[in-house]
PDB file of C-alpha atoms in Angstrom:
ATOM      1  CA  MET A 143     -18.143  66.747  61.136  1.00  0.00           C
ATOM      2  CA  ALA A 144     -14.597  66.318  59.437  1.00  0.00           C
ATOM      3  CA  THR A 145     -13.341  66.762  62.803  1.00  0.00           C
ATOM      4  CA  LYS A 146     -15.120  63.613  64.111  1.00  0.00           C
ATOM      5  CA  ALA A 147     -13.890  61.651  61.078  1.00  0.00           C
ATOM      6  CA  GLN A 148     -10.332  62.838  61.593  1.00  0.00           C
ATOM      7  CA  ILE A 149     -10.436  61.947  65.202  1.00  0.00           C
ATOM      8  CA  ALA A 150     -12.048  58.720  64.308  1.00  0.00           C
ATOM      9  CA  SER A 151      -9.581  57.662  61.594  1.00  0.00           C
ATOM     10  CA  ALA A 152      -6.538  58.427  63.906  1.00  0.00           C
ATOM     11  CA  ALA A 153      -8.068  56.427  66.668  1.00  0.00           C
ATOM     12  CA  ARG A 154      -8.795  53.417  64.479  1.00  0.00           C
ATOM     13  CA  ALA A 155      -5.227  53.350  63.149  1.00  0.00           C
ATOM     14  CA  LEU A 156      -3.662  53.735  66.724  1.00  0.00           C
ATOM     15  CA  PHE A 157      -6.404  51.242  68.232  1.00  0.00           C
ATOM     16  CA  ALA A 158      -4.998  48.718  65.785  1.00  0.00           C
ATOM     17  CA  ALA A 159      -1.299  49.230  66.335  1.00  0.00           C
ATOM     18  CA  GLN A 160      -1.260  49.996  69.994  1.00  0.00           C
ATOM     19  CA  GLY A 161      -4.311  48.436  71.164  1.00  0.00           C
ATOM     20  CA  TYR A 162      -7.411  50.014  73.108  1.00  0.00           C
ATOM     21  CA  VAL A 163      -5.751  49.807  76.282  1.00  0.00           C
ATOM     22  CA  GLY A 164      -2.250  51.199  74.987  1.00  0.00           C
ATOM     23  CA  THR A 165      -4.043  54.101  73.046  1.00  0.00           C
ATOM     24  CA  THR A 166      -4.730  57.293  74.965  1.00  0.00           C
ATOM     25  CA  ILE A 167      -6.799  60.235  74.258  1.00  0.00           C
ATOM     26  CA  ALA A 168      -3.530  62.187  74.326  1.00  0.00           C
ATOM     27  CA  SER A 169      -2.035  59.833  71.568  1.00  0.00           C
ATOM     28  CA  ILE A 170      -5.210  60.234  69.625  1.00  0.00           C
ATOM     29  CA  ALA A 171      -5.042  64.055  69.749  1.00  0.00           C
ATOM     30  CA  GLU A 172      -1.577  64.066  68.421  1.00  0.00           C
ATOM     31  CA  ALA A 173      -2.286  61.866  65.604  1.00  0.00           C
ATOM     32  CA  ALA A 174      -5.537  63.632  64.637  1.00  0.00           C
ATOM     33  CA  ASP A 175      -3.670  67.271  65.243  1.00  0.00           C
ATOM     34  CA  ILE A 176      -6.908  68.155  67.196  1.00  0.00           C
ATOM     35  CA  PRO A 177      -6.670  69.198  70.750  1.00  0.00           C
ATOM     36  CA  ALA A 178      -7.706  66.528  73.658  1.00  0.00           C
ATOM     37  CA  PRO A 179     -10.460  68.732  74.754  1.00  0.00           C
ATOM     38  CA  THR A 180     -11.982  68.886  71.340  1.00  0.00           C
ATOM     39  CA  ILE A 181     -12.005  65.083  71.149  1.00  0.00           C
ATOM     40  CA  TYR A 182     -13.593  64.789  74.796  1.00  0.00           C
ATOM     41  CA  SER A 183     -16.306  67.622  73.606  1.00  0.00           C
ATOM     42  CA  ALA A 184     -16.794  65.522  70.436  1.00  0.00           C
ATOM     43  CA  PHE A 185     -17.029  62.155  71.658  1.00  0.00           C
ATOM     44  CA  GLY A 186     -16.585  61.946  75.408  1.00  0.00           C
ATOM     45  CA  GLY A 187     -13.962  59.404  75.584  1.00  0.00           C
ATOM     46  CA  LYS A 188     -12.242  56.168  74.066  1.00  0.00           C
ATOM     47  CA  ALA A 189     -15.315  53.928  74.306  1.00  0.00           C
ATOM     48  CA  ALA A 190     -17.656  56.367  72.530  1.00  0.00           C
ATOM     49  CA  ILE A 191     -14.835  56.868  69.671  1.00  0.00           C
ATOM     50  CA  LEU A 192     -14.576  53.082  69.159  1.00  0.00           C
ATOM     51  CA  LYS A 193     -18.375  52.815  69.179  1.00  0.00           C
ATOM     52  CA  ALA A 194     -18.642  55.668  66.406  1.00  0.00           C
ATOM     53  CA  ILE A 195     -16.149  53.897  64.368  1.00  0.00           C
ATOM     54  CA  ALA A 196     -17.962  50.456  64.485  1.00  0.00           C
ATOM     55  CA  TRP A 197     -21.274  51.983  63.707  1.00  0.00           C
ATOM     56  CA  ASP A 198     -19.773  54.029  60.762  1.00  0.00           C
ATOM     57  CA  VAL A 199     -18.213  50.939  59.361  1.00  0.00           C
ATOM     58  CA  ALA A 200     -21.382  48.799  60.115  1.00  0.00           C
ATOM     59  CA  GLY A 201     -23.536  51.201  58.530  1.00  0.00           C
ATOM     60  CA  THR A 202     -21.725  50.945  55.149  1.00  0.00           C
ATOM     61  CA  LEU A 203     -22.300  47.194  55.164  1.00  0.00           C
ATOM     62  CA  ASP A 204     -26.128  47.405  55.531  1.00  0.00           C
ATOM     63  CA  ILE A 205     -26.126  43.884  57.121  1.00  0.00           C
ATOM     64  CA  ASP A 206     -29.828  43.720  57.951  1.00  0.00           C
ATOM     65  CA  ARG A 207     -30.878  44.215  54.210  1.00  0.00           C
ATOM     66  CA  ALA A 208     -28.238  41.607  53.457  1.00  0.00           C
ATOM     67  CA  HIS A 209     -29.423  39.065  55.821  1.00  0.00           C
ATOM     68  CA  GLU A 210     -33.006  39.617  54.136  1.00  0.00           C
ATOM     69  CA  GLN A 211     -31.433  38.805  50.921  1.00  0.00           C
ATOM     70  CA  ALA A 212     -30.026  35.719  52.196  1.00  0.00           C
ATOM     71  CA  LEU A 213     -33.240  34.686  53.672  1.00  0.00           C
ATOM     72  CA  ALA A 214     -35.090  35.357  50.353  1.00  0.00           C
ATOM     73  CA  GLN A 215     -33.132  33.004  48.257  1.00  0.00           C
ATOM     74  CA  PRO A 216     -35.224  30.100  47.193  1.00  0.00           C
ATOM     75  CA  ASP A 217     -32.346  27.673  47.501  1.00  0.00           C
ATOM     76  CA  PRO A 218     -31.120  27.277  51.040  1.00  0.00           C
ATOM     77  CA  ARG A 219     -27.528  26.620  49.447  1.00  0.00           C
ATOM     78  CA  ASP A 220     -27.808  29.938  47.887  1.00  0.00           C
ATOM     79  CA  GLY A 221     -28.983  31.803  51.057  1.00  0.00           C
ATOM     80  CA  LEU A 222     -26.033  30.289  52.970  1.00  0.00           C
ATOM     81  CA  ARG A 223     -23.510  31.299  50.125  1.00  0.00           C
ATOM     82  CA  THR A 224     -25.062  34.902  50.562  1.00  0.00           C
ATOM     83  CA  ALA A 225     -24.426  34.412  54.383  1.00  0.00           C
ATOM     84  CA  ALA A 226     -20.838  33.625  53.703  1.00  0.00           C
ATOM     85  CA  ASN A 227     -20.610  36.572  51.594  1.00  0.00           C
ATOM     86  CA  ILE A 228     -22.014  38.938  54.441  1.00  0.00           C
ATOM     87  CA  GLN A 229     -19.628  37.516  56.877  1.00  0.00           C
ATOM     88  CA  ARG A 230     -16.727  37.872  54.708  1.00  0.00           C
ATOM     89  CA  ARG A 231     -17.442  41.564  53.889  1.00  0.00           C
ATOM     90  CA  GLN A 232     -17.909  42.210  57.684  1.00  0.00           C
ATOM     91  CA  PHE A 233     -14.609  40.851  58.334  1.00  0.00           C
ATOM     92  CA  GLU A 234     -12.719  42.489  55.441  1.00  0.00           C
ATOM     93  CA  GLN A 235     -14.065  45.917  56.343  1.00  0.00           C
ATOM     94  CA  MET A 236     -14.046  45.867  60.063  1.00  0.00           C
ATOM     95  CA  TYR A 237     -11.944  42.753  61.434  1.00  0.00           C
ATOM     96  CA  ASP A 238      -9.687  45.299  63.155  1.00  0.00           C
ATOM     97  CA  VAL A 239     -12.680  46.831  64.806  1.00  0.00           C
ATOM     98  CA  ILE A 240     -13.957  43.549  65.933  1.00  0.00           C
ATOM     99  CA  ASP A 241     -10.757  42.789  67.434  1.00  0.00           C
ATOM    100  CA  ILE A 242     -10.448  46.173  69.139  1.00  0.00           C
ATOM    101  CA  TYR A 243     -13.941  45.498  70.600  1.00  0.00           C
ATOM    102  CA  GLN A 244     -12.734  42.168  71.920  1.00  0.00           C
ATOM    103  CA  GLU A 245      -9.734  43.887  73.836  1.00  0.00           C
ATOM    104  CA  ALA A 246     -11.697  46.794  74.960  1.00  0.00           C
ATOM    105  CA  ALA A 247     -14.424  44.502  76.546  1.00  0.00           C
ATOM    106  CA  ARG A 248     -11.918  43.017  78.823  1.00  0.00           C
ATOM    107  CA  THR A 249     -11.384  46.401  80.520  1.00  0.00           C
ATOM    108  CA  ASP A 250     -14.405  48.560  79.715  1.00  0.00           C
ATOM    109  CA  PRO A 251     -18.017  47.368  81.024  1.00  0.00           C
ATOM    110  CA  ASP A 252     -19.759  49.549  78.602  1.00  0.00           C
ATOM    111  CA  ILE A 253     -18.016  47.858  75.669  1.00  0.00           C
ATOM    112  CA  ALA A 254     -18.419  44.444  77.173  1.00  0.00           C
ATOM    113  CA  ARG A 255     -22.296  45.336  77.479  1.00  0.00           C
ATOM    114  CA  ASP A 256     -22.040  46.362  73.752  1.00  0.00           C
ATOM    115  CA  ILE A 257     -20.526  43.004  72.627  1.00  0.00           C
ATOM    116  CA  GLN A 258     -23.012  40.964  74.487  1.00  0.00           C
ATOM    117  CA  THR A 259     -25.935  42.980  72.589  1.00  0.00           C
ATOM    118  CA  ILE A 260     -24.157  42.697  69.227  1.00  0.00           C
ATOM    119  CA  ALA A 261     -23.834  38.730  69.782  1.00  0.00           C
ATOM    120  CA  ALA A 262     -27.254  38.483  70.987  1.00  0.00           C
ATOM    121  CA  ASN A 263     -28.295  40.523  67.640  1.00  0.00           C
ATOM    122  CA  ARG A 264     -26.120  38.152  65.514  1.00  0.00           C
ATOM    123  CA  GLU A 265     -27.584  35.007  67.182  1.00  0.00           C
ATOM    124  CA  ARG A 266     -31.278  36.379  66.504  1.00  0.00           C
ATOM    125  CA  ALA A 267     -30.139  36.994  62.655  1.00  0.00           C
ATOM    126  CA  PHE A 268     -28.549  33.560  62.284  1.00  0.00           C
ATOM    127  CA  ARG A 269     -31.547  31.819  64.274  1.00  0.00           C
ATOM    128  CA  ARG A 270     -33.980  33.617  62.043  1.00  0.00           C
ATOM    129  CA  HIS A 271     -32.017  32.272  58.941  1.00  0.00           C
ATOM    130  CA  ILE A 272     -31.782  28.547  60.427  1.00  0.00           C
ATOM    131  CA  GLU A 273     -35.487  28.851  61.281  1.00  0.00           C
ATOM    132  CA  ALA A 274     -36.304  29.497  57.710  1.00  0.00           C
ATOM    133  CA  ILE A 275     -34.334  26.710  56.291  1.00  0.00           C
ATOM    134  CA  ALA A 276     -35.464  24.312  59.161  1.00  0.00           C
ATOM    135  CA  PRO A 277     -37.126  21.621  56.774  1.00  0.00           C
ATOM    136  CA  GLN A 278     -33.922  21.424  54.711  1.00  0.00           C
ATOM    137  CA  LEU A 279     -31.820  20.956  57.852  1.00  0.00           C
ATOM    138  CA  ARG A 280     -30.014  17.409  58.083  1.00  0.00           C
ATOM    139  CA  PRO A 281     -32.102  15.082  59.529  1.00  0.00           C
ATOM    140  CA  SER A 282     -31.926  15.188  63.515  1.00  0.00           C
ATOM    141  CA  LEU A 283     -30.188  18.507  63.383  1.00  0.00           C
ATOM    142  CA  SER A 284     -32.378  20.837  65.571  1.00  0.00           C
ATOM    143  CA  VAL A 285     -32.631  24.517  65.071  1.00  0.00           C
ATOM    144  CA  ASP A 286     -30.736  25.104  68.089  1.00  0.00           C
ATOM    145  CA  GLU A 287     -27.858  22.921  67.142  1.00  0.00           C
ATOM    146  CA  GLY A 288     -28.013  24.678  63.777  1.00  0.00           C
ATOM    147  CA  VAL A 289     -27.410  28.269  65.327  1.00  0.00           C
ATOM    148  CA  THR A 290     -24.655  26.776  67.511  1.00  0.00           C
ATOM    149  CA  ILE A 291     -22.829  25.317  64.401  1.00  0.00           C
ATOM    150  CA  TYR A 292     -23.620  28.724  62.430  1.00  0.00           C
ATOM    151  CA  LEU A 293     -22.063  30.650  65.376  1.00  0.00           C
ATOM    152  CA  ALA A 294     -19.140  28.377  65.704  1.00  0.00           C
ATOM    153  CA  LEU A 295     -18.267  28.758  61.946  1.00  0.00           C
ATOM    154  CA  VAL A 296     -18.380  32.581  61.937  1.00  0.00           C
ATOM    155  CA  LEU A 297     -16.283  33.199  64.938  1.00  0.00           C
ATOM    156  CA  PRO A 298     -13.829  36.211  64.287  1.00  0.00           C
ATOM    157  CA  GLU A 299     -11.036  33.482  65.581  1.00  0.00           C
ATOM    158  CA  VAL A 300     -11.732  31.351  62.761  1.00  0.00           C
ATOM    159  CA  TYR A 301     -11.331  34.143  60.058  1.00  0.00           C
ATOM    160  CA  ARG A 302      -8.171  35.286  61.990  1.00  0.00           C
ATOM    161  CA  THR A 303      -6.564  31.753  61.787  1.00  0.00           C
ATOM    162  CA  LEU A 304      -7.468  31.423  58.029  1.00  0.00           C
ATOM    163  CA  VAL A 305      -7.092  34.630  56.577  1.00  0.00           C
ATOM    164  CA  ILE A 306      -4.952  36.886  58.820  1.00  0.00           C
ATOM    165  CA  GLU A 307      -2.598  34.116  60.189  1.00  0.00           C
ATOM    166  CA  GLY A 308      -3.100  31.350  57.504  1.00  0.00           C
ATOM    167  CA  GLY A 309      -2.694  33.874  54.684  1.00  0.00           C
ATOM    168  CA  TRP A 310      -5.824  32.631  52.949  1.00  0.00           C
ATOM    169  CA  ALA A 311      -7.599  35.070  50.145  1.00  0.00           C
ATOM    170  CA  ALA A 312     -10.822  36.621  51.307  1.00  0.00           C
ATOM    171  CA  ASP A 313     -12.435  34.538  48.343  1.00  0.00           C
ATOM    172  CA  ARG A 314     -11.123  31.541  49.586  1.00  0.00           C
ATOM    173  CA  TYR A 315     -12.519  32.136  53.064  1.00  0.00           C
ATOM    174  CA  GLU A 316     -16.035  32.921  51.859  1.00  0.00           C
ATOM    175  CA  ASP A 317     -15.867  29.591  49.591  1.00  0.00           C
ATOM    176  CA  TRP A 318     -14.931  27.454  52.709  1.00  0.00           C
ATOM    177  CA  LEU A 319     -17.358  29.162  54.761  1.00  0.00           C
ATOM    178  CA  ALA A 320     -20.120  28.718  52.477  1.00  0.00           C
ATOM    179  CA  GLY A 321     -19.240  24.926  52.072  1.00  0.00           C
ATOM    180  CA  ALA A 322     -19.005  24.471  55.571  1.00  0.00           C
ATOM    181  CA  LEU A 323     -22.238  26.094  56.525  1.00  0.00           C
ATOM    182  CA  ILE A 324     -24.000  23.962  53.562  1.00  0.00           C
ATOM    183  CA  THR A 325     -22.126  20.718  54.420  1.00  0.00           C
ATOM    184  CA  GLN A 326     -22.945  20.979  58.080  1.00  0.00           C
ATOM    185  CA  LEU A 327     -26.294  22.151  58.012  1.00  0.00           C
ATOM    186  CA  LEU A 328     -28.152  20.985  55.059  1.00  0.00           C
ATOM    187  CA  ALA A 329     -29.324  17.583  54.289  1.00  0.00           C
TER     188      ALA A 329
END
């Protein structure tokens, strides 16, 4: 188990520094100080390492439970604030992994399929939230339009623009996102 963690840690750092395509199993082996055959035996390849990293980080966030908490809020504004907090925590803890996934999807069909599955799961969770607050949506805003707005506001590119490139603190991003969700979605 320690070996897998050591490999994943080295790979995550290399993926972030050199990109997915630029990182080789040989470079991961060197950085982790573990022979390449052991890496292949433990994971099978770069895509499996990246998936393991993503699952490990996502597992610490307990996203499904967090979405349930957002849905359980009696005031839809509080639920959207909770949703903004979920998104902030996701980006804080794994923006680098999301960015790597996006790069990897351009060259790896398995990763591209994973991204499609992840996007479909996210959309289902967001749709469930929007459907739950549908009676409080702005007049003439359909559930489908609400989901589209929600999806647009939580794009990784928005986070990158505001926080990574713009220098915003994560708290400011969360407040902005909560305000935008509330303003755009609720009556």
